[in-house]
Short mmCIF file of the C-alpha atoms (twelve columns), coordinates in Angstrom:
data_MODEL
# 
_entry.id   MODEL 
# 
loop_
_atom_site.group_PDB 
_atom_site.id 
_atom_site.type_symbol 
_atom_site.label_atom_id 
_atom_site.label_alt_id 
_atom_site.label_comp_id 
_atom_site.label_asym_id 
_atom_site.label_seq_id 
_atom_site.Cartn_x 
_atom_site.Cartn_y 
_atom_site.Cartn_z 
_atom_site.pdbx_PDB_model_num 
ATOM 1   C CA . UNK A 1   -16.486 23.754 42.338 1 
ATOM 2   C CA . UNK A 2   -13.390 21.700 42.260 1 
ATOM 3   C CA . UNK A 3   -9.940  23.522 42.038 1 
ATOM 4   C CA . UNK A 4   -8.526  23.244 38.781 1 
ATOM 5   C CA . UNK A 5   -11.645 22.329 36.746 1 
ATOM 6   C CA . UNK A 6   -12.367 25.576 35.372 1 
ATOM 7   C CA . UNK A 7   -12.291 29.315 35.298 1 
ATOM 8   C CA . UNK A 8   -14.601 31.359 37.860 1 
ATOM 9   C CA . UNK A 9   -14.805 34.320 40.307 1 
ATOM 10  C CA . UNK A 10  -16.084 34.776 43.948 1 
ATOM 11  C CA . UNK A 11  -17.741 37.671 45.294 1 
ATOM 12  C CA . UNK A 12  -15.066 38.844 47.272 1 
ATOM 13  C CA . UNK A 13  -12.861 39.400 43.803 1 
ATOM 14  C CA . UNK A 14  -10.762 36.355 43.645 1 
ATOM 15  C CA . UNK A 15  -10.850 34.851 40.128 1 
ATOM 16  C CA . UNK A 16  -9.326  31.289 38.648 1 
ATOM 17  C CA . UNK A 17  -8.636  29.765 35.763 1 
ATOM 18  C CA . UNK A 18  -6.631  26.575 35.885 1 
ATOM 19  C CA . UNK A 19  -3.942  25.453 33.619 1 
ATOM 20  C CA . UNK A 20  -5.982  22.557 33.111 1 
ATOM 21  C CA . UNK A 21  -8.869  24.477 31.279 1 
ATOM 22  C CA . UNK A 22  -6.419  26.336 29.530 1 
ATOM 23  C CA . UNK A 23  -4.814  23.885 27.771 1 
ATOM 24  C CA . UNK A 24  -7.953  21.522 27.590 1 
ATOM 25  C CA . UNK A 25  -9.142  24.225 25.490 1 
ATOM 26  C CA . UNK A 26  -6.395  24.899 23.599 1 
ATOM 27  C CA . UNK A 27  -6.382  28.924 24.648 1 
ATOM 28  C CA . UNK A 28  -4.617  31.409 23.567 1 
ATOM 29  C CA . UNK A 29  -2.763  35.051 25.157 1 
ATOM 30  C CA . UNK A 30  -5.603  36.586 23.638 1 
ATOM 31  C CA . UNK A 31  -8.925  34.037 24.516 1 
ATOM 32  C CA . UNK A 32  -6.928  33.512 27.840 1 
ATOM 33  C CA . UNK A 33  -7.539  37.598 28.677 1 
ATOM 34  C CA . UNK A 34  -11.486 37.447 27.326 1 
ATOM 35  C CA . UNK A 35  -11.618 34.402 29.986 1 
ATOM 36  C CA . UNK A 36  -10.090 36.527 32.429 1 
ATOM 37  C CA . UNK A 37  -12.360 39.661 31.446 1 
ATOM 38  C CA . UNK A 38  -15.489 37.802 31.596 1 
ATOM 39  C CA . UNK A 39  -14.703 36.684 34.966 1 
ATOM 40  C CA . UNK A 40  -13.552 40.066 36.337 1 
ATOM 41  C CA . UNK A 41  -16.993 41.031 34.482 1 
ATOM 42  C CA . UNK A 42  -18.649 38.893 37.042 1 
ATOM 43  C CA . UNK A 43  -17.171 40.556 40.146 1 
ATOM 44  C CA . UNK A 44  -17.464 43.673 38.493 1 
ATOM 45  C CA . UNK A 45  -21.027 43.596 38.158 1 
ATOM 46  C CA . UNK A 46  -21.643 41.532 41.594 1 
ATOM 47  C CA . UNK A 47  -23.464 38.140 39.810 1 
ATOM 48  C CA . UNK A 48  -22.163 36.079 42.199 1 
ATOM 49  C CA . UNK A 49  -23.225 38.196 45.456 1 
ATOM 50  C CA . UNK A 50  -26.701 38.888 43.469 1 
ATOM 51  C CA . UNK A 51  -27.095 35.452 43.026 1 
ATOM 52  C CA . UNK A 52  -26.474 34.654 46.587 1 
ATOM 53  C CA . UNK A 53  -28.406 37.247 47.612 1 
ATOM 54  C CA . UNK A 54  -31.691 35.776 45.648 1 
ATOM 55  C CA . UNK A 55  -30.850 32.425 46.495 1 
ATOM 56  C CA . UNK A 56  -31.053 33.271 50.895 1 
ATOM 57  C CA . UNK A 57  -34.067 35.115 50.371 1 
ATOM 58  C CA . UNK A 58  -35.940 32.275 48.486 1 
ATOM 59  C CA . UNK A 59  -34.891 29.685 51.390 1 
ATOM 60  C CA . UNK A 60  -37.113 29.397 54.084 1 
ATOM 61  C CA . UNK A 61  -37.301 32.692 56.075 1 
ATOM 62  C CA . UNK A 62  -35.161 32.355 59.471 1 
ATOM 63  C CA . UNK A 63  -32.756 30.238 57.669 1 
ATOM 64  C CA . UNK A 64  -29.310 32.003 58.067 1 
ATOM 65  C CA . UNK A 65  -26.853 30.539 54.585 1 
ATOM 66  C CA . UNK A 66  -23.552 31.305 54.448 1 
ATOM 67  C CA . UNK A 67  -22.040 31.169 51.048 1 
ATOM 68  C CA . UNK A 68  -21.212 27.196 50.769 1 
ATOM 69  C CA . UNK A 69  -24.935 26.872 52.360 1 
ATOM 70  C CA . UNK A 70  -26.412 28.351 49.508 1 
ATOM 71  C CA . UNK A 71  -23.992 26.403 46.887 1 
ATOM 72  C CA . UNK A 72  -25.089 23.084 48.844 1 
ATOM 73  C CA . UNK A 73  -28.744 24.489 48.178 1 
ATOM 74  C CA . UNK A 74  -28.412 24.581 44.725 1 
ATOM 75  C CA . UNK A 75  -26.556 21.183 44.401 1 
ATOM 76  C CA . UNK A 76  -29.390 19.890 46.117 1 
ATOM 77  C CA . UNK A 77  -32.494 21.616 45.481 1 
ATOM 78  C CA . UNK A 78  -33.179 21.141 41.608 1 
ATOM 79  C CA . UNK A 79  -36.193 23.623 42.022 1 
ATOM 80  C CA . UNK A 80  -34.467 26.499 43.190 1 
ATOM 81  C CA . UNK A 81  -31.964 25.829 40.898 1 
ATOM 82  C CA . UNK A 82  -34.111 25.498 37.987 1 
ATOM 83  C CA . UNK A 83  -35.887 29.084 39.173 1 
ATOM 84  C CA . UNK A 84  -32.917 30.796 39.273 1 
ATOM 85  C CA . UNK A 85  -30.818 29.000 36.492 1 
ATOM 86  C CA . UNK A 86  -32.259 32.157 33.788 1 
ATOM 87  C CA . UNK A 87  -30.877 34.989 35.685 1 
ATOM 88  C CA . UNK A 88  -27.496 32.954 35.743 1 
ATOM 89  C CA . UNK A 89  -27.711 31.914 32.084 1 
ATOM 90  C CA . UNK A 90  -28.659 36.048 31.594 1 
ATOM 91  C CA . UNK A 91  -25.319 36.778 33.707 1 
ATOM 92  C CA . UNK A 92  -23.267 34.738 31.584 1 
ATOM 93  C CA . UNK A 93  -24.187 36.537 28.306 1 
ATOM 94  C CA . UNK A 94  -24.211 39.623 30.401 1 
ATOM 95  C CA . UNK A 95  -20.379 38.762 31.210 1 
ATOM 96  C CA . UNK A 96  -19.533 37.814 27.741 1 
ATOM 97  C CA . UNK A 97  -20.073 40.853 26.624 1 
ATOM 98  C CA . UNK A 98  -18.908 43.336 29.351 1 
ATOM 99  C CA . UNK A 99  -15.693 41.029 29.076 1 
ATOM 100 C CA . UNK A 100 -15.712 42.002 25.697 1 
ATOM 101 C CA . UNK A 101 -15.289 45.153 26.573 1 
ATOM 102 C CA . UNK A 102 -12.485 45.321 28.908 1 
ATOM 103 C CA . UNK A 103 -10.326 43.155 27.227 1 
ATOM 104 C CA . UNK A 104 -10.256 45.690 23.645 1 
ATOM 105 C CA . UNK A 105 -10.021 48.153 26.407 1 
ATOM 106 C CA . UNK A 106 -6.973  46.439 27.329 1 
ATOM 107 C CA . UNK A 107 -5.949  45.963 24.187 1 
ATOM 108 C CA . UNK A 108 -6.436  42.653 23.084 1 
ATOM 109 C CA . UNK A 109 -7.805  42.068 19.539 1 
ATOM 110 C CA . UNK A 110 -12.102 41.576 20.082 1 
ATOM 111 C CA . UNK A 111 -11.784 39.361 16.808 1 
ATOM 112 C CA . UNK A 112 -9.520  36.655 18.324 1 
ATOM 113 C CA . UNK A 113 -10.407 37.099 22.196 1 
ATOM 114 C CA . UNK A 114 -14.151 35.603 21.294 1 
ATOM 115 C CA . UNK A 115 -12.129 32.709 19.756 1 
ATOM 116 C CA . UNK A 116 -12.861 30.910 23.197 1 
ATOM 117 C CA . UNK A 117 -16.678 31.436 22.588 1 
ATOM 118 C CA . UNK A 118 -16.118 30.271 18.697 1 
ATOM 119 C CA . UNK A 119 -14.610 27.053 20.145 1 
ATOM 120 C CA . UNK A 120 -17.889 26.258 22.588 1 
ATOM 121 C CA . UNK A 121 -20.035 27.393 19.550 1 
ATOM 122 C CA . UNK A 122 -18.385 24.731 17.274 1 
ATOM 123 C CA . UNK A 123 -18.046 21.861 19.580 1 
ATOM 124 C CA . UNK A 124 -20.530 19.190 20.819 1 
ATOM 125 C CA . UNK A 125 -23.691 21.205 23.166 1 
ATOM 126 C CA . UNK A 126 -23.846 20.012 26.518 1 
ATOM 127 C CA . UNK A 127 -27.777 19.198 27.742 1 
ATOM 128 C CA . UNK A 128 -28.967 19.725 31.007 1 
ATOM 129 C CA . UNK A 129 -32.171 20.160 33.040 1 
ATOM 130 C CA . UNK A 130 -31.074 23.351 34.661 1 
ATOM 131 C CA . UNK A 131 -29.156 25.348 31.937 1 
ATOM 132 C CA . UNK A 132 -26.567 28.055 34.271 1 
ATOM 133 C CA . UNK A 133 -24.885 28.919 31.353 1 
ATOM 134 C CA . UNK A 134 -26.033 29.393 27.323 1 
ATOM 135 C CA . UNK A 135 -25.249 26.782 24.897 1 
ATOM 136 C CA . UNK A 136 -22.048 27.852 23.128 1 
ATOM 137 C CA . UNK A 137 -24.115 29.186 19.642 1 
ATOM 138 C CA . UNK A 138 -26.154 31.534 21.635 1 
ATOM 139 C CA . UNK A 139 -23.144 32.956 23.456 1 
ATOM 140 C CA . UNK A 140 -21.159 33.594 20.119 1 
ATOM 141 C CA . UNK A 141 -24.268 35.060 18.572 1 
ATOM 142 C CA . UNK A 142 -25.063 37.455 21.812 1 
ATOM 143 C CA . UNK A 143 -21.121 38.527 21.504 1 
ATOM 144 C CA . UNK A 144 -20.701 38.954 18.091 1 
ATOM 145 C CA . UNK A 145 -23.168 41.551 18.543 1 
ATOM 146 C CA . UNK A 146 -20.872 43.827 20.440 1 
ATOM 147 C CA . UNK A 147 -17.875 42.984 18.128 1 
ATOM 148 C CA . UNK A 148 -18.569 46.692 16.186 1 
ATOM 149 C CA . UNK A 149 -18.382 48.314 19.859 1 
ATOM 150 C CA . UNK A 150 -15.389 46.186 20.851 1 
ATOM 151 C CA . UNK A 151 -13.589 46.600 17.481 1 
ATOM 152 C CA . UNK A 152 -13.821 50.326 18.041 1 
ATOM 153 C CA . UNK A 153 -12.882 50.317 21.763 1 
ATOM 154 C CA . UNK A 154 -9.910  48.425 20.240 1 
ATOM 155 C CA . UNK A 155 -9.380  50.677 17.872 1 
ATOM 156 C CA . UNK A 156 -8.826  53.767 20.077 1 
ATOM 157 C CA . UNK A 157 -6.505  51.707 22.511 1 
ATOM 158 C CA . UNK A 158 -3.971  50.920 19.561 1 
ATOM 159 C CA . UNK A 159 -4.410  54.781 18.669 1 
ATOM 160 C CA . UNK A 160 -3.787  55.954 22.395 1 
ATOM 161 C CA . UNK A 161 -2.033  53.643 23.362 1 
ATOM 162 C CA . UNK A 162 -2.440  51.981 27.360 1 
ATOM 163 C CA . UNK A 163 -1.069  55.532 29.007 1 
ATOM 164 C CA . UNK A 164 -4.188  56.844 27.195 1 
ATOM 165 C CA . UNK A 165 -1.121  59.354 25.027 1 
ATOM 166 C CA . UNK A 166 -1.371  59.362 21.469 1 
ATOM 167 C CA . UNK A 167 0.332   56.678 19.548 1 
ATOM 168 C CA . UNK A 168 2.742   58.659 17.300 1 
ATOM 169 C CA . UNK A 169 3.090   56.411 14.599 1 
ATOM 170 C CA . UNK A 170 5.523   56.802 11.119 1 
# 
């Protein structure tokens, strides 16, 4: 990955986004924090580290791969990255929607944080052989089935507020 092209995470916990994709995409505070959820829903849930993990036990056995070895593997191996390319699609939608979460946890609207996913939904659908990541309709669909969840997690954050005390409100 290229500094500055996009958003992701590493294993270890360090996550980017780059102004670049922000304004390239025209985000938002509050699509801005999902981007930043989803991606802390990667570490969170160890994709990266699982998928490294599957990737050095599928090359051949002896073969020691650090963590750039195994991203050279995939740039070059179209097989293993076509075997493994579901589990990472399945992570994405998995990290859509445990993003989701965490950002009505922390209080940002669920309605105008999947914005971002609204925007890949509605513009043009990238093709490729090896598909890492859902086309933008299937993402929106898979998250806008945990809006009622999210809208409720929401919900109790504006009533407790981010101390977790009740909101007294007049």
């Amino acid at each position: 990955r290229v500094p500055g092209d996009e958003a992701w995470s590493l294993a270890d916990g360090h996550i980017f986004i780059s102004e670049d994709f922000i304004s390239r995409n025209h985000l938002d505070a509050d699509e801005v924090a999902f981007v930043l959820a989803h991606e802390i829903s990667h570490v969170v849930l160890a994709h990266e580290a699982d998928m490294v993990d599957i990737v050095r036990c599928l090359v051949p056995f002896g073969v020691t791969a650090s963590v750039d070895d195994v991203y050279a593997t995939l740039d070059f191996d179209m097989g293993l990255l076509l075997d493994i390319a579901p589990m990472m699609s399945d992570m994405e939608l998995e990290a859509d929607r445990t993003g989701l979460m965490f950002a009505a946890l922390a209080g940002v609207d669920p309605d105008r944080a999947i914005g971002f996913l609204r925007q890949l939904a509605a513009g043009p659908q990238r093709e490729s052989i090896a598909a890492t990541h859902p086309e933008g309709g299937q993402r929106l669909a898979a998250a806008e089935k945990f809006l009622p969840i999210a809208r409720r997690l929401y919900a109790q954050y504006r009533r407790l507020g981010p101390d977790g005390e009740q909101v007294v409100t007049q």
